[in-house]
Amino acid sequence: MDSANRTGYFVTTPIYYVNDVPHLGTAYTTIAADVFARFHRLRGRNVRFLTGLDEHGQKIAEAAEAAGLEPKAFVDRMAAPFREAWAALDTNPDDFIRTTEERHQRVVQALWSRIAATGDIYKGLYEDWYCTGCEAYYTEKDLVDGKCPVHERPATKMRTESYFFRLSAYQERLLRFYAAQPDFVLPASRMNEVVRFVESGLRDLSISRANFRWGIPVPGDDEHVMYVWFDALSNYVSALGGEGAPDYRSFWPADVHLVGKDILRFHAVYWPAFLIAAGMPLPRHVFAHGWLTINGQKMSKSLRNVVEPRRLAECYGVDAVRYYLMRDVNFGLDGDFSHAALVGRINADLANDLGNLLNRTVALVEKLAGGTVPPAGEPGERERALRQAAERTAAQAADEFEAYRPHRALEAIWALCAEGNRFVDAAAPWALAKAGRTAELHSVLYAALEALRWIALMTLPVMPGKARIALSRIGDVLPAAWPATWGGLPSGVKVVRGEPLFPRIDADREKELARMLGIGTEGAAVGDRRSTVEGAPAADRPPPAAAVAPTADRPPPTAAPNPERAQRVEGTIPYDHFAKLELRIAKVLAAEKVPKADKLIRLSIDAGDGTPRTIVAGIAARYQPEQLVGKRIVVLANLEPRTLRGIESHGMLLAATHDGKPCVLTVEDEIPPGTRVS
Ligand code: MSP
């Protein structure tokens, strides 16, 4: 990516409409922007991360009226929860712009005047169908049964005097720009959509309103205020002080505008056209991410499934929520949020893969190396291989973050976690200690700590809090930088065991959390009143462009047509249901027959919980207990406990019945107990 050669990095989120409260959708974009900002800071770039609020327009004016407030008083009241929510989610914007600020209005008016001077803004008559939900006009053919295709509410016929931007004159210039900068819109599939839209012809754009006052006055015409999108898009330069200001020189053009796919056209067609008209450089990328649904349903207060991001972070931990959103959703595609999948990720990836590696490594250093980082010594073949794996991962993860694929970056980092766990298993430091091979022992422990350090450094953008704790536990308190140097961890520093980094969430705790969040077993919120701010209208979030009404068995499509989310085939289950099954690798530690029961064997297994657990299985028809000891099996770890012949069984092993006898599923590789099977 070209951005790697510049020192400045400018990332933006959309500015959010202030008539709503922060919700998971807006939190998602803000967290993603924060992740990229942190990543680039870690790479030594001078970063500017901008977010803010869109406070003008008819929609906001109507919401203020409904709340019985003057518009300014209304937006002031509604702004605070956004700042608070973004702080609670550990996002750290460098600037927070509000379109009612003087610094914004000044720059927008200058931009308008500049474009007007070219002759590409003119006054005319406008007649079309208007939806206040979208703050946009539709032509007759865009409407579905006379209703807005997005909000499914009747659109209003408007005939009014308006200023127009001569968008039609920019078709060729836009197409030339797209051809010259084919990665302007990411992911690539969205670029094609934009090109097709522009190729189909552009109409001039109405960019002023005279029927309400809540907006920025058009220079030289007090009757008109600017169309809210002209006003809003300009925030990306007004926040830098406008053309010629020092921040503008350092940060413009933006490296990336992160937007939801619903507002791609505004950013990839109108905004570049305004900038071309003003003679200003164009952003490097617009990245359109997909829409989040909740348990397959669109987010909506009327469906009572709105998740309040702050509560989510309070209940599960902010780093876990950030990790889940960045890991579970393919950035760029639609994704589904489910509590079961979140808990699954916490238990498998965070508590088990990462938490275990940290915990066991620190415990081994305490037990076998006096509790301080041992000398690196002479690395053996295994340590060299681990180092190579870390270096490969760091290069790959950096490329993925650069290319706006955080899910892939995390996947690569977690593969290194697995590698680290395998390394500890195979190097068996306890055996080296027993054999008195101290130099080798130290070299192994040092390499394990170093791999952990690299993993923690690479996860800093996504989990800033926990990654810092992990680093301090292994004695690294130096300023973080990526790429790191293998061998940079200072020897002799004390390691700290501490509480588990990510405590496992067992079934009881999961139920308790669901209760705290007011969600049912399927994760649907039952009356989350916290997400409705006093005085705010109860209007739903703009639903995704759903042309097909949802039915009981079919969740609403997130956009129509949506190739990313296939219709469910009868007899199949959604992924969500599978994600609820916590299948894990377990090692059999001991086995014995259950007295007076022909078929039952009682097993003591290591399923990665830290302490052994007991399960009872009906497998005695094929196995003698001693045959099972040492085997790695697959267990369903989150099954409700059951009592069999007076013994409480905590899970179920998987077996296939053949010739009337159960055959236990085993794995040959030395996969660490607790590893999630998915
Ligand atoms: N104010 C305009 C943007 C102007 S930018 C110059 C606006 N605001 S909004 O409050 O409706 O927020 C839009 C953004 O919120 C979306 O583009 C997306 O970033 C995010 N999301 C809102 N709901 C979402 C989901 N359900 N899923 C993912 N992101 C969504 O449009």
XYZ file of C-alpha atoms and ligand atoms in Angstrom:
709
model
C 0.000 0.000 0.000
C 1.288 3.442 -0.899
C 0.464 4.857 2.541
C 3.485 3.040 4.011
C 5.832 5.677 2.553
C 4.204 8.664 4.243
C 4.627 9.692 7.818
C 1.112 11.062 8.304
C -1.872 8.725 8.481
C -5.400 10.129 8.529
C -8.312 7.813 9.278
C -11.917 8.909 9.682
C -15.276 7.473 10.675
C -18.550 8.860 9.379
C -19.882 11.595 11.603
C -22.897 10.057 13.266
C -26.386 11.496 13.304
C -26.928 12.901 16.707
C -30.613 11.988 16.925
C -29.625 8.439 17.811
C -27.485 7.064 20.607
C -24.266 5.111 20.063
C -25.108 1.540 19.161
C -23.208 -1.512 18.059
C -23.197 -0.412 14.392
C -21.594 2.950 15.027
C -19.353 1.431 17.696
C -18.132 -1.083 15.126
C -16.891 1.605 12.730
C -15.357 3.607 15.558
C -13.529 0.599 17.001
C -12.234 -0.355 13.552
C -10.912 3.181 12.993
C -9.261 3.080 16.407
C -7.613 -0.246 15.591
C -6.095 1.123 12.380
C -5.040 4.319 14.139
C -3.310 2.343 16.894
C -1.685 0.028 14.383
C -0.196 2.914 12.413
C 0.952 4.665 15.600
C 2.713 1.462 16.573
C 4.405 1.563 13.178
C 5.748 5.001 14.004
C 3.395 7.078 11.862
C 1.998 10.454 12.805
C -1.671 9.533 13.096
C -4.821 11.622 13.047
C -7.992 9.752 13.912
C -11.142 11.776 13.431
C -14.711 11.072 14.423
C -17.625 13.323 15.278
C -21.270 14.184 14.914
C -23.588 15.225 12.121
C -25.846 17.750 13.818
C -27.755 19.578 11.092
C -30.617 18.744 8.774
C -34.325 18.222 8.821
C -34.128 14.895 10.629
C -32.300 16.451 13.590
C -34.600 19.505 13.585
C -37.636 17.222 13.760
C -36.103 15.126 16.508
C -35.364 18.278 18.523
C -38.948 19.428 18.110
C -40.253 16.064 19.222
C -38.057 16.368 22.308
C -39.401 19.878 22.951
C -35.955 21.449 22.659
C -34.244 24.043 20.533
C -32.028 22.221 18.002
C -28.776 23.444 19.563
C -29.849 22.434 23.070
C -30.926 19.069 21.686
C -27.652 18.312 19.892
C -25.629 19.450 22.897
C -27.515 17.003 25.053
C -27.185 14.156 22.575
C -23.455 14.652 21.969
C -22.240 13.611 25.418
C -23.195 9.905 25.202
C -21.085 9.549 22.059
C -17.938 10.881 23.668
C -18.581 8.700 26.713
C -19.271 5.563 24.708
C -16.176 5.954 22.562
C -14.042 6.435 25.675
C -15.618 3.395 27.334
C -14.720 1.339 24.269
C -11.117 2.441 24.649
C -11.193 4.311 21.360
C -8.922 7.273 21.348
C -9.805 9.754 18.598
C -7.458 12.686 18.128
C -10.343 14.933 17.220
C -14.103 14.939 17.636
C -15.831 17.330 15.289
C -19.370 18.608 15.586
C -20.894 20.262 12.550
C -22.401 23.015 14.681
C -18.913 24.226 15.590
C -17.757 27.512 14.155
C -14.490 25.969 12.852
C -16.562 23.643 10.678
C -19.041 26.195 9.350
C -16.290 28.569 8.294
C -14.521 25.946 6.185
C -17.721 24.579 4.629
C -18.820 28.034 3.542
C -15.380 28.647 2.020
C -15.612 25.329 0.153
C -19.053 26.231 -1.162
C -17.865 29.660 -2.331
C -14.919 28.128 -4.050
C -17.023 25.654 -6.000
C -19.620 28.347 -6.739
C -16.836 30.471 -8.253
C -16.209 27.757 -10.861
C -19.824 27.997 -12.016
C -20.656 24.451 -10.941
C -23.198 25.543 -8.361
C -26.352 27.088 -9.823
C -29.889 27.871 -8.667
C -32.791 25.900 -10.143
C -36.102 24.211 -9.400
C -36.181 20.866 -7.764
C -39.003 18.376 -7.826
C -38.738 14.856 -6.507
C -39.565 12.452 -3.717
C -37.870 13.164 -0.423
C -37.234 10.842 2.504
C -36.265 12.632 5.715
C -34.952 9.354 7.134
C -32.272 9.312 4.422
C -32.134 13.081 3.999
C -32.124 12.249 0.293
C -34.290 12.550 -2.787
C -35.577 9.614 -4.781
C -36.900 9.449 -8.292
C -40.283 7.848 -8.867
C -38.665 4.624 -10.060
C -36.533 4.324 -6.915
C -39.616 4.144 -4.689
C -41.232 0.849 -3.729
C -45.022 1.275 -3.667
C -44.488 4.982 -3.177
C -42.273 4.341 -0.170
C -38.613 4.963 0.534
C -36.735 1.733 -0.313
C -34.634 2.052 2.844
C -37.123 3.200 5.467
C -40.261 1.758 3.899
C -42.046 4.995 4.828
C -43.973 7.172 2.365
C -41.723 9.691 0.617
C -42.934 13.282 0.196
C -43.164 15.043 -3.158
C -41.117 18.225 -2.929
C -40.980 21.061 -5.450
C -38.677 23.732 -4.389
C -36.072 26.221 -5.393
C -32.657 24.850 -4.734
C -29.003 25.268 -5.441
C -27.580 22.478 -7.546
C -24.136 21.044 -7.877
C -23.386 20.217 -11.514
C -22.602 16.574 -10.797
C -23.497 15.533 -14.346
C -20.395 17.347 -15.572
C -18.154 15.153 -13.398
C -18.985 11.737 -14.765
C -15.941 11.472 -17.031
C -13.568 12.978 -14.492
C -14.771 10.563 -11.824
C -14.390 7.588 -14.141
C -10.886 8.709 -15.050
C -10.067 9.047 -11.378
C -11.364 5.545 -10.572
C -9.326 4.136 -13.449
C -6.199 5.876 -12.192
C -6.796 4.843 -8.569
C -8.488 1.443 -8.810
C -8.084 0.782 -5.088
C -9.852 4.022 -4.195
C -12.849 2.020 -2.999
C -12.166 -1.061 -0.926
C -13.004 -3.911 -0.918
C -12.542 -4.225 -4.682
C -16.077 -5.545 -5.289
C -17.473 -2.258 -4.032
C -15.315 -0.325 -6.483
C -17.132 -2.087 -9.320
C -20.498 -1.087 -7.843
C -19.443 2.548 -7.757
C -18.066 2.506 -11.295
C -21.284 0.952 -12.604
C -23.340 3.580 -10.810
C -21.349 6.462 -12.297
C -21.326 4.879 -15.744
C -25.116 4.735 -15.679
C -25.217 8.541 -15.664
C -25.250 11.254 -13.006
C -27.923 13.842 -12.338
C -27.128 17.238 -10.883
C -27.407 17.214 -7.120
C -29.630 19.480 -5.092
C -27.399 20.886 -2.363
C -29.542 23.403 -0.505
C -32.860 23.543 1.317
C -35.169 26.472 1.875
C -37.928 24.706 3.812
C -36.142 24.645 7.179
C -33.461 26.681 8.937
C -31.375 24.118 10.829
C -28.250 24.085 8.699
C -25.301 26.145 7.556
C -26.427 29.236 5.627
C -25.542 29.313 1.953
C -23.049 32.151 1.434
C -24.877 35.161 0.029
C -28.384 33.685 0.311
C -30.014 33.675 3.724
C -33.073 31.845 2.400
C -31.131 28.616 1.925
C -29.216 26.303 4.189
C -26.830 23.705 2.837
C -27.931 20.162 2.164
C -26.814 18.123 5.151
C -24.551 15.830 3.101
C -22.601 18.752 1.615
C -22.196 20.047 5.149
C -21.334 16.648 6.649
C -18.826 15.402 4.084
C -16.824 18.597 4.465
C -16.033 17.673 8.071
C -13.088 15.672 6.831
C -11.303 18.866 5.795
C -12.847 21.309 8.248
C -11.450 19.283 11.141
C -7.989 19.876 9.686
C -8.599 23.623 9.644
C -9.360 23.781 5.927
C -7.067 24.193 2.980
C -3.653 25.582 3.799
C -3.901 25.008 7.583
C -0.930 23.161 9.156
C -2.966 20.020 9.932
C -4.383 20.023 6.428
C -0.857 20.050 5.048
C 0.169 17.183 7.319
C -2.873 14.983 6.880
C -4.816 15.732 3.731
C -5.634 13.746 1.636
C -7.094 11.233 4.049
C -5.638 7.754 3.931
C -9.009 6.191 4.493
C -12.606 7.132 5.123
C -14.165 4.144 6.871
C -17.874 3.996 6.125
C -20.730 1.546 6.225
C -21.775 0.244 2.822
C -25.016 2.234 3.117
C -23.231 5.539 2.686
C -20.613 4.526 0.158
C -22.142 6.502 -2.712
C -21.902 9.759 -0.800
C -18.216 9.161 -0.114
C -17.130 7.591 -3.373
C -19.113 9.723 -5.832
C -20.344 13.013 -4.359
C -17.399 13.764 -2.089
C -14.697 13.243 -4.748
C -16.785 15.312 -7.182
C -16.953 18.194 -4.672
C -13.207 17.934 -4.133
C -12.418 17.843 -7.842
C -14.616 20.924 -8.266
C -12.715 22.680 -5.482
C -9.368 21.618 -6.950
C -8.411 19.654 -3.846
C -6.634 16.280 -3.634
C -8.834 13.210 -3.290
C -8.763 10.684 -0.442
C -6.624 7.607 -0.963
C -9.258 5.094 0.032
C -12.857 4.775 1.031
C -13.380 1.477 2.797
C -16.977 0.255 2.966
C -17.601 -2.288 5.673
C -20.692 -4.449 5.873
C -23.675 -4.284 8.169
C -23.953 -5.999 11.497
C -27.070 -7.887 12.413
C -27.890 -9.274 15.836
C -28.612 -12.968 15.851
C -29.472 -12.650 12.181
C -31.893 -9.774 12.730
C -31.424 -6.149 11.851
C -30.785 -3.892 14.842
C -33.890 -2.065 15.789
C -35.474 -0.736 18.916
C -38.810 -2.147 17.869
C -37.266 -5.613 17.683
C -35.810 -4.853 21.128
C -32.474 -6.285 20.181
C -30.412 -3.109 20.373
C -27.141 -3.775 22.128
C -25.690 -0.920 24.068
C -21.950 -1.053 23.425
C -20.931 0.331 26.814
C -22.920 -2.291 28.681
C -21.433 -4.967 26.498
C -17.932 -3.790 27.357
C -18.798 -3.611 31.065
C -20.094 -7.163 31.039
C -17.555 -8.935 28.850
C -14.583 -6.595 29.064
C -13.766 -3.991 26.476
C -10.814 -5.855 24.978
C -12.840 -9.012 24.501
C -15.590 -7.096 22.705
C -13.094 -5.327 20.467
C -11.338 -8.608 19.705
C -14.576 -10.360 18.902
C -15.787 -7.662 16.515
C -12.473 -7.475 14.702
C -11.958 -11.240 14.562
C -15.375 -12.685 13.970
C -16.557 -10.347 11.233
C -14.817 -10.354 7.885
C -14.187 -6.610 7.592
C -15.950 -5.564 4.412
C -18.716 -8.180 4.527
C -21.903 -8.276 6.533
C -21.559 -9.892 9.902
C -23.705 -11.156 12.694
C -23.289 -10.375 16.359
C -24.253 -13.108 18.775
C -23.555 -13.468 22.464
C -22.904 -17.170 22.016
C -20.216 -16.483 19.421
C -18.715 -13.779 21.643
C -18.532 -16.147 24.600
C -17.107 -18.816 22.298
C -14.302 -16.489 21.210
C -13.567 -15.400 24.768
C -13.274 -18.959 25.997
C -11.448 -20.455 23.059
C -9.202 -17.728 21.669
C -8.656 -15.463 24.636
C -8.882 -17.597 27.771
C -7.540 -20.713 26.200
C -5.120 -20.015 23.358
C -3.636 -16.738 24.530
C -4.444 -16.869 28.246
C -3.051 -20.362 28.627
C 0.136 -19.602 26.768
C 0.771 -16.617 29.010
C -0.212 -18.394 32.171
C 1.738 -21.561 31.637
C 4.850 -19.766 30.356
C 4.960 -17.413 33.332
C 4.243 -20.319 35.692
C 7.133 -22.285 34.173
C 9.479 -19.296 34.501
C 8.467 -18.968 38.150
C 8.875 -22.643 38.859
C 11.952 -23.453 36.824
C 13.858 -20.182 36.363
C 13.470 -18.312 39.648
C 10.696 -16.029 38.400
C 12.809 -13.762 36.223
C 13.314 -13.622 32.468
C 16.184 -16.067 31.893
C 19.142 -15.319 29.624
C 18.417 -15.946 25.931
C 21.424 -18.255 25.653
C 22.211 -20.160 22.486
C 18.954 -20.840 20.585
C 18.409 -24.424 19.468
C 16.626 -25.519 16.304
C 13.193 -25.287 17.910
C 13.792 -21.760 19.173
C 15.055 -20.687 15.763
C 11.914 -22.102 14.147
C 9.734 -20.248 16.635
C 11.569 -17.033 15.891
C 11.030 -17.534 12.166
C 7.338 -18.173 12.762
C 7.096 -14.939 14.779
C 8.872 -12.962 12.084
C 6.685 -14.420 9.359
C 3.572 -13.670 11.389
C 4.630 -10.092 12.097
C 5.164 -9.413 8.393
C 1.888 -11.055 7.437
C -0.185 -9.429 10.182
C 1.245 -6.005 9.311
C 0.264 -6.496 5.668
C -3.244 -7.510 6.708
C -3.713 -4.496 8.970
C -2.366 -2.237 6.207
C -4.889 -3.728 3.799
C -7.834 -3.300 6.225
C -8.189 -6.993 6.974
C -7.998 -7.057 10.783
C -9.750 -10.437 10.900
C -6.938 -11.932 8.851
C -4.261 -10.225 10.931
C -5.752 -11.736 14.081
C -6.044 -15.133 12.469
C -2.321 -15.041 11.709
C -1.462 -13.882 15.230
C -3.530 -16.673 16.736
C -1.769 -19.218 14.566
C 1.409 -18.017 16.283
C -0.279 -18.532 19.666
C -0.941 -22.143 18.689
C 2.658 -22.430 17.528
C 3.810 -21.086 20.915
C 1.701 -23.628 22.772
C 3.036 -26.447 20.578
C 6.561 -25.183 21.163
C 6.164 -25.397 24.939
C 4.640 -28.882 24.680
C 7.388 -30.162 22.408
C 10.311 -28.487 24.184
C 9.027 -29.822 27.535
C 10.901 -27.394 29.802
C 9.957 -29.478 32.870
C 11.936 -32.400 31.428
C 14.943 -30.168 30.681
C 14.835 -28.928 34.292
C 14.650 -32.460 35.596
C 17.625 -33.449 33.471
C 19.592 -30.434 34.708
C 19.967 -29.031 31.175
C 19.748 -25.459 32.445
C 21.164 -23.607 29.427
C 18.649 -25.307 27.108
C 15.873 -24.731 29.619
C 16.631 -21.024 29.710
C 16.827 -20.748 25.977
C 13.413 -22.470 25.610
C 11.734 -20.310 28.238
C 13.248 -17.162 26.782
C 11.964 -18.045 23.302
C 8.473 -18.755 24.656
C 8.451 -15.381 26.439
C 9.718 -13.637 23.343
C 6.991 -15.195 21.176
C 4.452 -14.053 23.745
C 5.889 -10.573 23.675
C 5.513 -10.430 19.907
C 1.953 -11.694 20.127
C 1.099 -9.079 22.749
C 2.695 -6.299 20.689
C 0.740 -7.297 17.610
C -2.536 -7.392 19.528
C -2.024 -3.917 21.025
C -4.110 -2.228 18.296
C -7.070 -4.494 18.984
C -6.766 -5.136 22.733
C -4.775 -2.191 24.061
C -5.594 -2.863 27.726
C -4.999 -6.591 27.993
C -2.038 -6.590 25.637
C -0.311 -4.039 27.896
C -1.016 -6.185 30.934
C 0.395 -9.223 29.139
C 3.531 -7.278 28.256
C 4.043 -6.088 31.815
C 3.544 -9.636 33.164
C 6.469 -10.874 31.101
C 8.634 -7.950 32.112
C 8.331 -5.777 29.005
C 7.540 -2.236 30.012
C 9.405 -0.509 27.198
C 7.595 1.774 24.733
C 5.970 -0.507 22.191
C 7.001 -0.576 18.547
C 6.316 -2.860 15.629
C 8.386 -4.458 14.098
C 9.980 -5.695 17.294
C 13.462 -7.112 17.612
C 13.734 -10.764 18.599
C 15.881 -10.791 21.703
C 14.653 -7.375 22.837
C 13.105 -8.714 26.030
C 15.543 -7.813 28.814
C 16.747 -10.736 30.946
C 16.613 -10.612 34.709
C 13.267 -8.809 34.947
C 10.689 -10.336 37.253
C 7.654 -11.987 35.669
C 4.238 -11.732 37.301
C 1.626 -14.466 37.256
C -1.464 -12.503 38.273
C -5.092 -13.311 37.672
C -6.049 -14.991 34.381
C -5.918 -12.420 31.599
C -9.322 -13.483 30.301
C -11.308 -15.567 32.783
C -13.314 -18.331 31.148
C -17.035 -17.756 31.012
C -18.744 -20.914 32.156
C -22.385 -21.708 31.535
C -23.524 -20.155 34.841
C -21.606 -16.969 34.240
C -22.929 -16.810 30.702
C -26.471 -16.972 32.022
C -25.685 -14.327 34.613
C -24.238 -12.021 31.955
C -27.246 -12.600 29.730
C -29.446 -11.566 32.649
C -27.343 -8.457 33.302
C -27.619 -7.474 29.649
C -31.306 -8.235 29.588
C -30.988 -10.787 26.813
C -32.758 -14.073 26.323
C -31.064 -17.362 25.522
C -31.007 -16.534 21.819
C -29.332 -13.254 22.653
C -32.311 -11.062 21.725
C -32.598 -8.084 24.045
C -35.772 -8.004 26.040
C -36.439 -4.345 26.486
C -33.072 -2.661 26.604
C -34.361 0.665 27.756
C -30.914 2.073 28.372
C -30.372 2.590 24.683
C -33.182 5.116 24.446
C -32.010 8.505 25.566
C -34.566 10.604 27.340
C -36.136 13.060 24.961
C -34.897 11.254 21.880
C -37.421 10.036 19.346
C -38.038 6.330 19.337
C -37.271 6.207 15.629
C -35.516 3.040 14.571
C -32.043 2.988 13.193
C -32.228 3.325 9.452
C -32.705 -0.296 8.540
C -30.466 -1.847 5.954
C -31.862 -1.470 2.477
C -34.283 -4.334 2.844
C -36.661 -4.723 -0.048
C -38.104 -7.977 1.253
C -40.144 -7.948 4.433
C -38.795 -10.223 7.145
C -40.859 -13.245 8.040
C -40.725 -15.428 11.109
C -38.340 -17.910 9.529
C -36.373 -15.511 7.413
C -34.279 -12.760 8.912
C -34.463 -9.523 6.997
C -31.811 -9.343 4.316
C -29.221 -6.709 5.166
C -29.355 -5.334 1.650
C -31.224 -6.440 -1.367
C -29.994 -8.493 -3.080
C -27.311 -9.704 -0.735
C -24.988 -12.344 -2.158
C -23.039 -12.533 1.115
C -25.841 -13.993 3.177
C -27.459 -16.940 1.480
C -31.039 -17.908 2.229
C -31.193 -20.765 4.687
C -31.732 -24.193 3.156
C -34.333 -26.308 4.886
C -32.841 -28.828 7.292
C -29.711 -26.730 7.909
C -28.848 -24.637 10.917
C -27.363 -21.150 11.095
C -23.698 -20.978 12.030
C -24.730 -19.400 15.287
C -26.173 -22.653 16.524
C -22.962 -24.467 15.789
C -20.924 -21.711 17.432
C -22.745 -22.409 20.679
C -21.204 -25.864 20.880
C -17.940 -25.567 22.688
C -16.028 -28.459 21.224
C -12.556 -28.794 22.634
C -9.576 -31.084 22.496
C -9.072 -32.851 25.831
C -6.388 -35.190 27.055
C -7.416 -38.248 29.038
C -5.520 -38.211 32.349
C -7.127 -41.244 34.007
C -9.945 -43.701 33.323
C -11.780 -46.350 35.323
C -14.880 -48.480 34.951
C -17.952 -47.311 36.792
C -18.856 -50.052 39.250
C -22.056 -51.944 38.490
C -22.469 -50.295 35.062
C -21.523 -52.412 32.030
C -21.114 -49.589 29.610
C -19.827 -46.657 31.600
C -16.279 -45.411 32.018
C -15.381 -42.493 34.226
C -12.692 -40.280 32.717
C -10.601 -37.559 34.236
C -9.636 -35.196 31.449
C -7.612 -32.060 30.903
C -9.873 -29.861 28.793
C -7.793 -26.748 29.246
C -9.676 -25.494 32.314
C -6.650 -25.407 34.584
C -8.048 -28.259 36.704
C -9.081 -31.728 35.540
C -12.765 -32.384 34.937
C -14.760 -35.582 35.136
C -16.883 -37.004 32.390
C -18.761 -40.260 32.228
C -19.066 -41.980 28.856
C -20.876 -45.126 27.672
C -17.900 -46.585 25.861
C -16.954 -49.680 27.877
C -18.306 -51.993 25.169
C -15.275 -51.198 23.026
C -12.569 -49.925 25.384
C -10.636 -50.975 28.447
C -10.024 -47.872 30.602
C -6.230 -48.070 30.278
C -6.474 -47.905 26.465
C -7.855 -44.411 26.775
C -5.250 -42.803 29.031
C -3.049 -40.302 27.178
C -5.389 -40.070 24.190
C -6.488 -36.708 22.851
C -10.232 -36.732 22.376
C -12.922 -34.261 21.377
C -15.384 -33.157 24.051
C -18.453 -30.975 24.122
C -17.304 -28.815 27.013
C -20.325 -26.621 27.621
C -22.941 -29.314 28.024
C -25.041 -29.001 31.162
C -23.672 -31.300 33.882
C -25.535 -34.621 34.202
C -25.404 -37.177 36.968
C -24.868 -40.766 35.865
C -24.737 -43.489 38.518
C -24.121 -40.843 41.135
C -21.198 -39.299 39.234
C -21.530 -35.769 37.896
C -20.364 -35.652 34.282
C -19.095 -32.274 33.029
C -19.194 -32.649 29.281
C -19.526 -35.321 26.666
C -16.972 -36.960 24.462
C -17.656 -37.453 20.774
C -17.858 -40.967 19.404
C -19.199 -42.680 16.315
C -21.170 -45.888 16.739
C -20.028 -48.657 14.467
C -21.175 -52.281 14.637
C -23.137 -51.314 17.691
C -20.012 -50.169 19.534
C -18.869 -46.591 20.166
C -15.616 -45.515 18.596
C -14.130 -42.451 20.305
C -12.935 -39.576 18.112
C -9.239 -38.950 18.709
C -6.599 -36.678 17.221
C -3.084 -37.837 16.526
C -1.270 -34.515 16.681
C -0.167 -33.144 20.023
C -2.779 -30.415 20.023
C -2.855 -28.635 23.411
C -5.809 -29.570 25.633
C -8.477 -26.895 25.506
C -7.946 -26.071 21.828
C -11.271 -25.200 20.281
C -12.583 -27.504 17.543
C -14.465 -25.500 14.945
N -24.424 11.227 9.279
C -24.282 10.270 8.261
C -22.837 10.105 7.879
C -22.167 11.349 7.390
S -20.486 11.080 7.083
C -19.965 12.438 6.321
C -24.810 8.931 8.766
N -24.856 8.764 10.085
S -25.383 7.465 10.884
O -25.484 7.825 12.257
O -26.548 6.952 10.259
O -24.222 6.458 10.868
C -23.848 5.857 9.732
C -22.761 4.837 9.975
O -22.967 4.058 11.157
C -22.774 3.778 8.910
O -22.260 4.125 7.726
C -21.932 2.779 9.597
O -20.640 3.291 9.641
C -22.504 2.753 10.966
N -23.607 1.806 11.098
C -24.887 2.091 11.457
N -25.568 0.929 11.586
C -24.782 -0.103 11.291
C -24.920 -1.501 11.361
N -26.029 -2.111 11.663
N -23.809 -2.237 11.112
C -22.597 -1.652 10.858
N -22.463 -0.356 10.786
C -23.550 0.455 10.814
O -25.121 8.097 7.942
